Amino acid sequence: MSDAVERRLADLERRLRAVEDEQEITKLILSYGPLVDSGCADQVAELWEPDGVYDVDEIYMAGRDQIGKMVRSSNHQGWIQGGCAHFPGPPHITLDGDEATAVAYTLMIVNTPDGFTLRRATANHWTLRRTEAGWRAVNRTNRVLDGRDESPDLLASHFPGATRFRRDAR
């Protein structure tokens, strides 16, 4: 085979791997909502590395045991029994070898006596790692989008060189 053909094949293999990695990461992120809303605690926890962190502004969980415990909690089971949906937006993924980051949004919709209501909209930042078992979350940080600077800062942190415009609060 010629050097040119070998280079083209190597480039094609690299590009295909990137597409496959993005697809696997997207599937992982998008599986969180259906798994957590159906109460599949073990499968939710397995989305993370064994010592992975899930940091929500309402609760901080370190390790799969704590993540699974959150899904089994009476609070979370109450959301499921009352009717809820964690609806994720599509992630923006940046790959760096066996590491990746992603940002996305999640809407939590709950059933109330008046119908379905948006409980919260959050900014999500994921740090992921390729493992022998596939891609897993190392850290997921969620912050509610309620006007605090921390939430848009979390989104912007995914984009190198991004500078947020901030209106003068005076």
PDB file of C-alpha atoms in Angstrom:
ATOM      1  CA  MET A   1       0.000   0.000   0.000  1.00  0.00           C
ATOM      2  CA  SER A   2       1.232   3.490  -0.753  1.00  0.00           C
ATOM      3  CA  ASP A   3       2.048   5.998   1.988  1.00  0.00           C
ATOM      4  CA  ALA A   4      -0.798   8.235   0.777  1.00  0.00           C
ATOM      5  CA  VAL A   5      -3.334   5.420   1.065  1.00  0.00           C
ATOM      6  CA  GLU A   6      -2.026   4.454   4.513  1.00  0.00           C
ATOM      7  CA  ARG A   7      -2.316   8.071   5.677  1.00  0.00           C
ATOM      8  CA  ARG A   8      -5.862   8.309   4.317  1.00  0.00           C
ATOM      9  CA  LEU A   9      -6.847   5.052   6.045  1.00  0.00           C
ATOM     10  CA  ALA A  10      -5.284   6.179   9.332  1.00  0.00           C
ATOM     11  CA  ASP A  11      -7.136   9.511   9.065  1.00  0.00           C
ATOM     12  CA  LEU A  12     -10.389   7.715   8.283  1.00  0.00           C
ATOM     13  CA  GLU A  13      -9.923   5.377  11.257  1.00  0.00           C
ATOM     14  CA  ARG A  14      -9.225   8.365  13.548  1.00  0.00           C
ATOM     15  CA  ARG A  15     -12.311  10.197  12.310  1.00  0.00           C
ATOM     16  CA  LEU A  16     -14.512   7.095  12.626  1.00  0.00           C
ATOM     17  CA  ARG A  17     -13.318   6.518  16.180  1.00  0.00           C
ATOM     18  CA  ALA A  18     -14.178  10.116  17.058  1.00  0.00           C
ATOM     19  CA  VAL A  19     -17.693   9.680  15.632  1.00  0.00           C
ATOM     20  CA  GLU A  20     -18.133   6.412  17.532  1.00  0.00           C
ATOM     21  CA  ASP A  21     -16.837   8.015  20.757  1.00  0.00           C
ATOM     22  CA  GLU A  22     -19.235  10.955  20.410  1.00  0.00           C
ATOM     23  CA  GLN A  23     -22.107   8.563  19.729  1.00  0.00           C
ATOM     24  CA  GLU A  24     -21.295   6.457  22.810  1.00  0.00           C
ATOM     25  CA  ILE A  25     -20.969   9.543  25.024  1.00  0.00           C
ATOM     26  CA  THR A  26     -24.239  10.950  23.668  1.00  0.00           C
ATOM     27  CA  LYS A  27     -26.001   7.653  24.402  1.00  0.00           C
ATOM     28  CA  LEU A  28     -24.599   7.657  27.943  1.00  0.00           C
ATOM     29  CA  ILE A  29     -25.758  11.222  28.628  1.00  0.00           C
ATOM     30  CA  LEU A  30     -29.176  10.693  27.034  1.00  0.00           C
ATOM     31  CA  SER A  31     -29.713   7.442  28.943  1.00  0.00           C
ATOM     32  CA  TYR A  32     -29.603   9.241  32.303  1.00  0.00           C
ATOM     33  CA  GLY A  33     -33.152  10.653  32.017  1.00  0.00           C
ATOM     34  CA  PRO A  34     -35.014   7.443  31.157  1.00  0.00           C
ATOM     35  CA  LEU A  35     -32.982   5.437  33.677  1.00  0.00           C
ATOM     36  CA  VAL A  36     -33.427   7.884  36.568  1.00  0.00           C
ATOM     37  CA  ASP A  37     -37.125   8.429  35.779  1.00  0.00           C
ATOM     38  CA  SER A  38     -37.746   4.674  35.802  1.00  0.00           C
ATOM     39  CA  GLY A  39     -35.875   4.234  39.080  1.00  0.00           C
ATOM     40  CA  CYS A  40     -33.089   2.032  37.695  1.00  0.00           C
ATOM     41  CA  ALA A  41     -30.660   2.978  40.467  1.00  0.00           C
ATOM     42  CA  ASP A  42     -27.903   0.490  39.651  1.00  0.00           C
ATOM     43  CA  GLN A  43     -27.878   1.385  35.951  1.00  0.00           C
ATOM     44  CA  VAL A  44     -27.840   5.115  36.747  1.00  0.00           C
ATOM     45  CA  ALA A  45     -24.883   4.601  39.105  1.00  0.00           C
ATOM     46  CA  GLU A  46     -23.033   2.545  36.475  1.00  0.00           C
ATOM     47  CA  LEU A  47     -22.965   5.571  34.164  1.00  0.00           C
ATOM     48  CA  TRP A  48     -20.208   6.858  36.481  1.00  0.00           C
ATOM     49  CA  GLU A  49     -16.753   5.597  37.332  1.00  0.00           C
ATOM     50  CA  PRO A  50     -16.794   3.793  40.712  1.00  0.00           C
ATOM     51  CA  ASP A  51     -15.452   6.940  42.431  1.00  0.00           C
ATOM     52  CA  GLY A  52     -17.283   9.366  40.133  1.00  0.00           C
ATOM     53  CA  VAL A  53     -18.923  12.547  41.387  1.00  0.00           C
ATOM     54  CA  TYR A  54     -22.385  13.922  40.701  1.00  0.00           C
ATOM     55  CA  ASP A  55     -22.571  17.504  41.980  1.00  0.00           C
ATOM     56  CA  VAL A  56     -26.028  19.063  41.834  1.00  0.00           C
ATOM     57  CA  ASP A  57     -26.615  22.366  43.579  1.00  0.00           C
ATOM     58  CA  GLU A  58     -29.126  20.528  45.805  1.00  0.00           C
ATOM     59  CA  ILE A  59     -26.936  17.486  46.631  1.00  0.00           C
ATOM     60  CA  TYR A  60     -23.332  16.277  46.269  1.00  0.00           C
ATOM     61  CA  MET A  61     -22.783  12.579  45.586  1.00  0.00           C
ATOM     62  CA  ALA A  62     -19.370  10.893  45.545  1.00  0.00           C
ATOM     63  CA  GLY A  63     -19.249   7.320  44.267  1.00  0.00           C
ATOM     64  CA  ARG A  64     -21.734   4.961  42.704  1.00  0.00           C
ATOM     65  CA  ASP A  65     -23.243   4.009  46.074  1.00  0.00           C
ATOM     66  CA  GLN A  66     -24.341   7.576  46.792  1.00  0.00           C
ATOM     67  CA  ILE A  67     -25.655   8.067  43.243  1.00  0.00           C
ATOM     68  CA  GLY A  68     -27.717   4.872  43.485  1.00  0.00           C
ATOM     69  CA  LYS A  69     -28.911   5.890  46.951  1.00  0.00           C
ATOM     70  CA  MET A  70     -30.215   9.176  45.504  1.00  0.00           C
ATOM     71  CA  VAL A  71     -32.346   7.273  42.969  1.00  0.00           C
ATOM     72  CA  ARG A  72     -33.689   4.992  45.737  1.00  0.00           C
ATOM     73  CA  SER A  73     -34.396   7.912  48.106  1.00  0.00           C
ATOM     74  CA  SER A  74     -37.947   8.690  49.164  1.00  0.00           C
ATOM     75  CA  ASN A  75     -37.629  12.154  47.571  1.00  0.00           C
ATOM     76  CA  HIS A  76     -36.688  10.749  44.187  1.00  0.00           C
ATOM     77  CA  GLN A  77     -39.196   7.912  44.387  1.00  0.00           C
ATOM     78  CA  GLY A  78     -41.837  10.550  45.140  1.00  0.00           C
ATOM     79  CA  TRP A  79     -40.949  12.371  41.903  1.00  0.00           C
ATOM     80  CA  ILE A  80     -41.309   9.101  39.969  1.00  0.00           C
ATOM     81  CA  GLN A  81     -44.606   8.160  41.610  1.00  0.00           C
ATOM     82  CA  GLY A  82     -46.008  11.627  40.992  1.00  0.00           C
ATOM     83  CA  GLY A  83     -44.788  11.705  37.400  1.00  0.00           C
ATOM     84  CA  CYS A  84     -41.585  13.372  36.297  1.00  0.00           C
ATOM     85  CA  ALA A  85     -39.249  13.623  33.319  1.00  0.00           C
ATOM     86  CA  HIS A  86     -35.590  14.602  33.276  1.00  0.00           C
ATOM     87  CA  PHE A  87     -35.438  15.830  29.693  1.00  0.00           C
ATOM     88  CA  PRO A  88     -31.874  16.320  28.391  1.00  0.00           C
ATOM     89  CA  GLY A  89     -30.835  18.502  25.519  1.00  0.00           C
ATOM     90  CA  PRO A  90     -28.255  17.223  23.051  1.00  0.00           C
ATOM     91  CA  PRO A  91     -24.703  17.465  24.403  1.00  0.00           C
ATOM     92  CA  HIS A  92     -21.822  19.394  22.910  1.00  0.00           C
ATOM     93  CA  ILE A  93     -18.862  17.015  23.238  1.00  0.00           C
ATOM     94  CA  THR A  94     -15.138  17.727  23.081  1.00  0.00           C
ATOM     95  CA  LEU A  95     -12.853  14.702  22.794  1.00  0.00           C
ATOM     96  CA  ASP A  96      -9.236  14.562  23.940  1.00  0.00           C
ATOM     97  CA  GLY A  97      -8.008  11.002  23.495  1.00  0.00           C
ATOM     98  CA  ASP A  98      -9.469   8.862  26.274  1.00  0.00           C
ATOM     99  CA  GLU A  99     -10.916  11.910  28.061  1.00  0.00           C
ATOM    100  CA  ALA A 100     -13.881  14.063  27.086  1.00  0.00           C
ATOM    101  CA  THR A 101     -16.045  16.904  28.300  1.00  0.00           C
ATOM    102  CA  ALA A 102     -19.614  17.718  27.399  1.00  0.00           C
ATOM    103  CA  VAL A 103     -22.120  20.449  28.187  1.00  0.00           C
ATOM    104  CA  ALA A 104     -25.871  20.270  27.864  1.00  0.00           C
ATOM    105  CA  TYR A 105     -29.125  21.334  29.450  1.00  0.00           C
ATOM    106  CA  THR A 106     -31.634  19.324  31.421  1.00  0.00           C
ATOM    107  CA  LEU A 107     -35.242  20.210  32.117  1.00  0.00           C
ATOM    108  CA  MET A 108     -37.001  18.539  35.026  1.00  0.00           C
ATOM    109  CA  ILE A 109     -40.705  18.399  34.365  1.00  0.00           C
ATOM    110  CA  VAL A 110     -43.073  17.262  37.115  1.00  0.00           C
ATOM    111  CA  ASN A 111     -46.735  16.381  37.157  1.00  0.00           C
ATOM    112  CA  THR A 112     -48.766  18.665  39.432  1.00  0.00           C
ATOM    113  CA  PRO A 113     -52.497  18.977  40.079  1.00  0.00           C
ATOM    114  CA  ASP A 114     -52.483  21.769  37.472  1.00  0.00           C
ATOM    115  CA  GLY A 115     -50.686  19.672  34.844  1.00  0.00           C
ATOM    116  CA  PHE A 116     -47.064  19.328  33.902  1.00  0.00           C
ATOM    117  CA  THR A 117     -44.774  22.039  35.246  1.00  0.00           C
ATOM    118  CA  LEU A 118     -41.134  22.863  34.686  1.00  0.00           C
ATOM    119  CA  ARG A 119     -39.488  22.370  38.089  1.00  0.00           C
ATOM    120  CA  ARG A 120     -35.981  23.353  37.033  1.00  0.00           C
ATOM    121  CA  ALA A 121     -33.721  24.005  34.072  1.00  0.00           C
ATOM    122  CA  THR A 122     -30.060  23.183  34.615  1.00  0.00           C
ATOM    123  CA  ALA A 123     -26.708  23.650  32.966  1.00  0.00           C
ATOM    124  CA  ASN A 124     -24.722  20.395  32.941  1.00  0.00           C
ATOM    125  CA  HIS A 125     -20.979  19.913  32.593  1.00  0.00           C
ATOM    126  CA  TRP A 126     -19.708  16.346  32.224  1.00  0.00           C
ATOM    127  CA  THR A 127     -16.144  15.049  32.452  1.00  0.00           C
ATOM    128  CA  LEU A 128     -15.844  11.554  30.983  1.00  0.00           C
ATOM    129  CA  ARG A 129     -13.226   8.850  30.548  1.00  0.00           C
ATOM    130  CA  ARG A 130     -12.891   5.846  28.283  1.00  0.00           C
ATOM    131  CA  THR A 131     -12.688   2.672  30.401  1.00  0.00           C
ATOM    132  CA  GLU A 132     -12.510  -1.028  29.593  1.00  0.00           C
ATOM    133  CA  ALA A 133     -16.308  -1.032  29.968  1.00  0.00           C
ATOM    134  CA  GLY A 134     -16.745   1.983  27.644  1.00  0.00           C
ATOM    135  CA  TRP A 135     -17.148   5.669  28.384  1.00  0.00           C
ATOM    136  CA  ARG A 136     -18.071   6.579  31.969  1.00  0.00           C
ATOM    137  CA  ALA A 137     -18.731   9.841  33.786  1.00  0.00           C
ATOM    138  CA  VAL A 138     -15.961  10.999  36.099  1.00  0.00           C
ATOM    139  CA  ASN A 139     -17.782  14.145  37.164  1.00  0.00           C
ATOM    140  CA  ARG A 140     -21.119  15.710  36.364  1.00  0.00           C
ATOM    141  CA  THR A 141     -21.857  19.172  37.690  1.00  0.00           C
ATOM    142  CA  ASN A 142     -25.360  20.635  37.400  1.00  0.00           C
ATOM    143  CA  ARG A 143     -26.348  24.172  38.257  1.00  0.00           C
ATOM    144  CA  VAL A 144     -29.828  25.602  38.061  1.00  0.00           C
ATOM    145  CA  LEU A 145     -30.262  28.346  35.468  1.00  0.00           C
ATOM    146  CA  ASP A 146     -31.778  30.929  37.807  1.00  0.00           C
ATOM    147  CA  GLY A 147     -29.659  33.970  36.961  1.00  0.00           C
ATOM    148  CA  ARG A 148     -26.628  33.118  39.077  1.00  0.00           C
ATOM    149  CA  ASP A 149     -23.309  33.571  37.248  1.00  0.00           C
ATOM    150  CA  GLU A 150     -22.171  30.076  38.190  1.00  0.00           C
ATOM    151  CA  SER A 151     -24.561  28.418  35.698  1.00  0.00           C
ATOM    152  CA  PRO A 152     -23.556  30.174  32.453  1.00  0.00           C
ATOM    153  CA  ASP A 153     -19.926  30.089  33.649  1.00  0.00           C
ATOM    154  CA  LEU A 154     -20.238  26.306  33.856  1.00  0.00           C
ATOM    155  CA  LEU A 155     -21.427  26.170  30.239  1.00  0.00           C
ATOM    156  CA  ALA A 156     -18.773  28.598  28.981  1.00  0.00           C
ATOM    157  CA  SER A 157     -15.991  26.643  30.706  1.00  0.00           C
ATOM    158  CA  HIS A 158     -16.382  23.921  28.061  1.00  0.00           C
ATOM    159  CA  PHE A 159     -15.343  26.245  25.247  1.00  0.00           C
ATOM    160  CA  PRO A 160     -11.650  27.241  25.351  1.00  0.00           C
ATOM    161  CA  GLY A 161     -11.202  30.967  25.045  1.00  0.00           C
ATOM    162  CA  ALA A 162     -14.909  31.722  25.486  1.00  0.00           C
ATOM    163  CA  THR A 163     -15.480  35.063  27.162  1.00  0.00           C
ATOM    164  CA  ARG A 164     -18.872  35.817  28.628  1.00  0.00           C
ATOM    165  CA  PHE A 165     -20.405  39.229  28.124  1.00  0.00           C
ATOM    166  CA  ARG A 166     -21.664  40.537  31.461  1.00  0.00           C
ATOM    167  CA  ARG A 167     -23.987  43.481  31.585  1.00  0.00           C
ATOM    168  CA  ASP A 168     -22.917  46.113  34.079  1.00  0.00           C
ATOM    169  CA  ALA A 169     -25.211  45.567  37.057  1.00  0.00           C
ATOM    170  CA  ARG A 170     -25.244  49.271  38.033  1.00  0.00           C
TER     171      ARG A 170
END
